[in-house]
Amino acid sequence: MRQTRANLALGAALIAFSACSDGGSDSPPPAPANIAPTVFAGPDQTVGELTTVRLAGTVTDPDNTPAISWSQLSGPTVTLSSTTTLSAEFVAPMVPGTTSIEFRLTADDRTNAPVSDSVSVTITDSGVTVSSISPTGSSFIDPEIHPLKPELVFQESGEVWVGAIDVSTGRFVSSTGMDTFIGNTVSLTTSRNGPEYGLDANGIAIFYNSEASDGSAQFSRAIELGPGSYIAEQLTPNGGDRINQLPSQDDTSLTTFLTYGRDASISGVPIANGFISYLDEAIPGDDRDVTQLRPGFAGFRWLKGATLFTTTIAEDGPDQGQILLVNAATGEERVITNDPGIKFDPFPWFAPEFDGAIAVHATVNETDLAIYVDRGGPLFERVALLAPPAETSLKYVQSAEPFVSEEGISYITLTLKDDPGSVFTDVTESEIWIYGINNGPDRFTLDCGDGMPDKVRHEAESLSGTDQILVYYNEILPSGLFDLILCETGLPP
């Protein structure tokens, strides 16, 4: 067949197109594959107990923003501040020995398989060290810590003494600890309430029981003039008995107030017609009675930094056994609880864990420690009920006292004992413990003793040392002497 010039040109174009298209497909090149994220959970760490630990992971993904998750693989359970961010914090728990906790950081881009990396945090046991710091044969009764400096006041052989403390070691600076003699005390048999520090805008004073010329138990006051210098005088007038003094500590107040037991037995065992009372040191004969002083209801404690104190109501009626908050400066009284249980020895403090609100702990039915917080309502809210830890067989609580560390953590030192009696002759075994105020799964408790059974321990006081919290308490020896014990807790100050 004869082809025209146009047909030949068309055929050549078709052949050229066929050669260029390589089979006739015009699809774009395939997209690059999605790359899985890379994950690094951070370097391994070694920390001490109760240290705030920060986990800082990194995740890289050029294609997506993957979901982040932390999980704990091993070790004692802790609570992370977040499980869905690259950074997370937790407080290292107390451990019986060096312990490791392992965490996994996982990134999931929802395209590839999840990618993980792990990190290990080793927690070292800070340990508890217990030792005697009073001279052999002495009896340092009921140590109390100076509100402004490392110094202890205590009773020894019917006398009041002050001794300076070395905060790096927790021990007395001098060989005996008996640096400054303050005065003579009345002979107490079972109360054992020693001298106490008071604080107001005028400075420091020591208040203690002394014997008046008529044989009654009254209060003496030793005013601090300077380092190692005090001047003492009888404060309250003769007549009746006033015992177990506790002074306020408020450096904004122009005066110091004292709570105490009035018309009670000198032995310290409450009698039916005794009263819990308070007075202004400027008007020392003006006894203001608050409630009756009965076994099971006694106890009164000041809020440090205020002229407020707490006690429990002993009179028959609907408020019996409830906590009473008293403003000594104004005389105002307010019932702040209405829950079941007889409260004993309620103790208030400003709690950092509740934004500085007033918290109160109180022994309930002699065995548990209830925590109440002022939420702004007519009554305080109970936020925890702390039972004795499983590690001890002792169940009766006494002499609980709050302490706030320099890191802003609230602790409670207390005595656990084998008998509900309030005097030492009733007890054959007791231990000193430290509680945290959290009742959750990460609850903190610490035995601040040497682990030896059949010892009677009592009256713990806490001080922030250079490297750790120091706890002082009495161990009552079979001879009747009161040994002064130092517990180096290993807790951050």
XYZ file of N, CA, C and O in Angstrom, residues 143-149 151-152 196-200 204 246-253 256-257 259 300-310 325-326 346-352 356-361 400-405 411 413 460-464:
260
model
N 14.810 16.446 126.512
C 15.520 17.508 125.785
C 14.575 18.318 124.900
O 13.647 17.780 124.306
N 14.800 19.611 124.832
C 14.050 20.508 123.950
C 15.042 21.339 123.150
O 16.099 21.718 123.660
N 14.682 21.646 121.905
C 15.596 22.322 120.989
C 15.278 23.809 120.904
O 14.111 24.202 120.777
N 16.306 24.613 120.991
C 16.195 26.077 120.863
C 15.547 26.408 119.514
O 15.914 25.835 118.485
N 14.581 27.326 119.477
C 13.904 27.632 118.206
C 14.782 28.310 117.165
O 14.467 28.267 115.971
N 15.901 28.916 117.601
C 16.682 29.740 116.676
C 18.116 29.274 116.463
O 18.784 29.758 115.553
N 18.598 28.348 117.273
C 19.984 27.917 117.127
C 20.139 26.490 117.647
O 19.293 25.991 118.389
N 20.874 24.175 120.034
C 21.110 24.153 121.469
C 19.998 23.353 122.124
O 18.843 23.415 121.692
N 20.321 22.588 123.152
C 19.337 21.804 123.884
C 19.227 22.315 125.313
O 20.236 22.674 125.938
N 11.206 24.143 128.893
C 10.743 24.428 127.534
C 11.159 25.830 127.117
O 11.189 26.756 127.928
N 11.453 26.002 125.819
C 11.776 27.311 125.267
C 10.499 28.056 124.883
O 9.595 27.486 124.243
N 10.433 29.334 125.241
C 9.399 30.232 124.751
C 10.043 31.300 123.889
O 11.230 31.625 124.041
N 9.265 31.836 122.948
C 9.785 32.850 122.028
C 8.705 33.892 121.764
O 7.547 33.554 121.503
N 9.089 35.168 121.849
C 8.218 36.256 121.416
C 9.085 37.357 120.823
O 10.286 37.152 120.579
N 14.134 35.055 123.571
C 13.985 33.701 124.101
C 13.898 33.727 125.626
O 14.575 34.512 126.293
N 3.900 24.539 128.762
C 4.308 24.622 127.353
C 4.123 26.067 126.898
O 2.995 26.579 126.894
N 5.190 26.762 126.520
C 5.093 28.160 126.108
C 4.883 28.315 124.598
O 5.249 27.443 123.803
N 4.301 29.433 124.211
C 4.140 29.753 122.789
C 5.482 30.151 122.192
O 6.405 30.573 122.905
N 5.581 30.032 120.867
C 6.785 30.438 120.132
C 6.346 31.243 118.917
O 6.123 30.701 117.838
N 6.187 32.546 119.117
C 5.725 33.450 118.054
C 6.523 34.741 118.159
O 6.306 35.538 119.080
N 7.461 34.942 117.229
C 8.339 36.109 117.325
C 7.657 37.416 116.930
O 8.295 38.476 116.962
N 6.366 37.378 116.575
C 5.621 38.612 116.306
C 4.770 39.033 117.501
O 4.238 40.148 117.523
N 4.617 38.160 118.484
C 3.810 38.468 119.666
C 4.640 39.268 120.663
O 5.844 39.030 120.827
N 4.706 36.085 125.756
C 4.645 34.635 125.649
C 3.487 34.124 126.499
O 3.293 34.582 127.627
N 2.726 33.195 125.954
C 1.643 32.549 126.691
C 2.076 31.142 127.086
O 2.870 30.509 126.389
N 0.514 27.292 128.289
C -0.527 26.333 128.636
C 0.045 25.376 129.677
O 1.251 25.123 129.713
N -1.937 19.436 125.178
C -2.116 20.777 124.637
C -0.827 21.165 123.933
O 0.268 20.914 124.443
N -0.948 21.735 122.746
C 0.233 22.040 121.936
C 0.040 23.358 121.195
O -1.044 23.654 120.681
N 1.133 24.115 121.103
C 1.099 25.411 120.429
C 1.390 25.272 118.938
O 2.160 24.407 118.515
N 0.785 26.152 118.160
C 1.132 26.330 116.754
C 2.322 27.279 116.700
O 2.186 28.471 117.036
N 3.484 26.777 116.309
C 4.670 27.619 116.263
C 4.490 28.717 115.222
O 4.113 28.455 114.089
N 4.758 29.947 115.637
C 4.549 31.084 114.753
C 3.206 31.745 114.953
O 2.810 32.608 114.163
N 2.472 31.370 116.006
C 1.155 31.949 116.284
C 0.868 31.819 117.775
O 1.570 31.116 118.502
N -0.183 32.514 118.237
C -0.608 32.394 119.632
C -1.844 31.501 119.721
O -2.772 31.761 120.473
N -1.851 30.425 118.934
C -2.936 29.457 118.915
C -2.444 28.143 119.498
O -1.314 27.730 119.246
N -3.312 27.479 120.287
C -2.971 26.139 120.745
C -4.191 25.235 120.613
O -5.336 25.692 120.522
N -3.922 23.928 120.587
C -4.980 22.931 120.481
C -5.009 22.075 121.735
O -3.980 21.832 122.369
N -9.522 24.530 119.252
C -8.482 25.491 118.865
C -8.715 26.774 119.645
O -9.800 27.360 119.593
N -7.699 27.224 120.382
C -7.827 28.382 121.261
C -6.851 29.466 120.828
O -5.668 29.182 120.596
N -3.514 16.771 120.513
C -3.500 17.336 119.156
C -2.377 18.362 119.006
O -2.122 19.152 119.914
N -1.697 18.331 117.875
C -0.521 19.187 117.662
C -0.659 19.871 116.305
O -0.708 19.212 115.262
N -0.725 21.219 116.264
C -0.873 21.942 114.995
C 0.474 22.360 114.411
O 1.456 22.548 115.129
N 0.511 22.529 113.090
C 1.676 23.100 112.421
C 1.246 23.647 111.067
O 0.178 23.316 110.555
N 2.070 24.504 110.489
C 1.841 25.014 109.139
C 2.448 23.998 108.160
O 3.658 23.802 108.143
N 1.611 23.360 107.359
C 2.042 22.237 106.522
C 2.320 22.693 105.091
O 1.402 23.131 104.395
N 3.563 22.588 104.613
C 3.862 22.961 103.223
C 3.067 22.144 102.215
O 2.753 22.647 101.127
N 0.765 25.645 103.079
C 0.996 26.406 104.301
C -0.210 26.513 105.209
O -0.168 27.265 106.196
N -1.282 25.780 104.924
C -2.464 25.809 105.782
C -2.154 25.155 107.126
O -1.199 24.384 107.256
N -2.979 25.448 108.128
C -2.812 24.806 109.429
C -3.264 23.360 109.333
O -4.375 23.063 108.871
N -2.397 22.457 109.737
C -2.741 21.046 109.868
C -2.619 20.673 111.341
O -1.876 21.309 112.100
N -3.356 19.666 111.744
C -3.306 19.177 113.121
C -3.255 17.657 113.088
O -4.036 17.031 112.369
N -2.329 17.061 113.826
C -2.397 15.615 114.005
C -2.795 15.327 115.448
O -2.496 16.097 116.372
N 3.512 12.425 119.873
C 3.725 12.742 118.457
C 3.978 14.239 118.293
O 3.351 15.063 118.956
N 4.913 14.572 117.393
C 5.276 15.978 117.196
C 5.687 16.210 115.748
O 6.498 15.457 115.206
N 5.141 17.258 115.093
C 5.493 17.515 113.698
C 6.841 18.227 113.584
O 7.284 18.922 114.494
N 7.469 18.039 112.433
C 8.729 18.710 112.122
C 8.764 18.946 110.618
O 8.480 18.030 109.841
N 9.096 20.168 110.194
C 9.181 20.497 108.773
C 10.643 20.673 108.410
O 11.353 21.499 108.991
N 11.116 19.877 107.438
C 12.508 19.953 107.023
C 12.754 21.221 106.221
O 11.821 21.902 105.777
N 7.312 15.864 108.634
C 7.482 14.566 109.274
C 6.847 14.632 110.655
O 6.656 15.718 111.219
N 7.504 12.815 114.419
C 8.196 11.888 115.301
C 7.222 11.465 116.397
O 6.404 12.264 116.863
N 10.743 12.384 121.523
C 11.648 12.692 120.415
C 11.553 14.163 120.020
O 10.469 14.753 120.011
N 12.698 14.742 119.689
C 12.802 16.117 119.191
C 13.694 16.104 117.949
O 14.671 15.352 117.893
N 13.378 16.953 116.968
C 14.091 16.952 115.685
C 14.828 18.267 115.460
O 14.367 19.339 115.864
N 15.968 18.159 114.781
C 16.812 19.313 114.455
C 17.421 19.101 113.079
O 17.866 17.990 112.759
N 17.472 20.145 112.266
C 18.142 20.070 110.971
C 19.640 20.240 111.165
O 20.116 21.305 111.573
